Structures are given as structure tokens and as C-alpha cells.
């Protein structure tokens, strides 16, 4: 069984977490995706096939959430304010990926396009366990918030806006499984900063324009905040853990070699997995 399975939600601080995992696991960290972009990867496919690869941890944008006791000792995901996440995705696709379809499209137009797709309430869909009907009707992207059990002892859902506290709790949960990992970081990775024009456009949006495509995500985020509060309250040495974590982060930030660290694996070197097995063999 894997130590950790990271369900990487797009623009939810995934690259920062993966950087820390990369420093610990090196080549034993699998970047596992379906070869067809956007196609969900059933958790059972990874469980059946992954022993052929020497992974100790896996990160994936596309894998579905496994049930308790399957695939990994701990499943990890992060949630973010849904409008902030959508705005970050818009900037990343427009400014970093240079998506031509966004060249003259406003943020409001971007949201209207997403509203007609399964990307509405994306974070809820991403974390929802998928039942047979969801595969049949939604190709594995069904929104099933009633199936997301944040009380599971093998599931941690952090909050991007409370990233450091989330990592303090995650380190403690991994320790409880006998897994000692430092998740400290020196700088945030793969981020985009909004321009003044972007901020103004987002603030000007009337709430009815986006409520229906974010309301499930907002509800789930509130649940995650509550669960994080209870995790923190249960740590008897919380302040000492916070201090030690911040000291480790500062030490990385002050050391150019440590700050660079092992780079994230480029897309061509990811591990692609379909129902038929591994598509590529990484050397």
C-alpha cells in the first residue's frame, strides 16, 4: 500500500505540496495520469497495476477517491475558495499556457463557458467517490457531496487559504501512520498574481452569475474549514509544531540550493496509466 495518494485539484496549491513530496520520495513519487487529458482514472486501476512500479506515494489530477483501506494509508486533497480558484485557473490558462481561446475572453465569459461543463463545482466533483451511475452519466465526474466523508481517518482535506496549518496537521497524521515526512517549503510554486484589472473584474461579478456553479464547492469548503479547526484543536503541541514548521520553511527559503531542490517532473516524464496498464515506461 502507498504511503500517500494526493488527489491534485487544479490550482489548489498542488505544485507546492508535490515539491515537498518530491524532496522526500524522489523517484518513488509517481505522477500518475490517464493518457487522455480530462479522462478520469479509476482508483482500482492504480491499485491493481501499481505494484509493477516502485512507488511509495502518488500524485494525480485524475484519479478518483478510493474507499477506506484501499490504495494508500492516507488520501490527501486541498480545497480553495472557488472563485479564487477559477480566477487563478483563468490567469494560468491565459497568461502561462497562452490558450488562444482565452485571448479575448473576459473572466465572466470564461465562467459562462465553464458553467456549461462538468467543471462547474469542480472541487466537489473531483473529490466525490464515483459510483457506477456516475461513470455512466458523468464519465466519472459526478458531483456527490453526500459521499465525501471528511471524518474518515484515512482522508485529509486541507485548505489552501490555511496552507501552513493544513501541512502541520498533515505531518501529524502521517506520523500517526508511522510515516515521517517534512512538508516544509521555501516558496509557493506555480502561482499567478492577479492584475488590478483581474481583481476589478472578479469583484464586479454579480453573485447570481456564479453561485450555481460554485455553491457545492463553497459548502464543501466550509466543511473542510470546520474539520481543520477540529484537527488543530486535537493537537496538544500545536504551537510547538507551528513554530518548528515555520523554522524549517525559513531555513529552506534562506538556502538557494535547498530552495531549488529536486525539480518537479516535467509532463513528458509523468506516468500514464489506462485500463490496459501503463502506457509509458519511465527510465
Tab-separated table of C-alpha atoms in Angstrom, residues 201 223 254:
chain	number	residue	atom	x	y	z
A	201	UNK	CA	-13.412	42.141	-12.965
A	223	UNK	CA	-16.934	21.674	5.977
A	254	UNK	CA	17.406	31.074	3.126
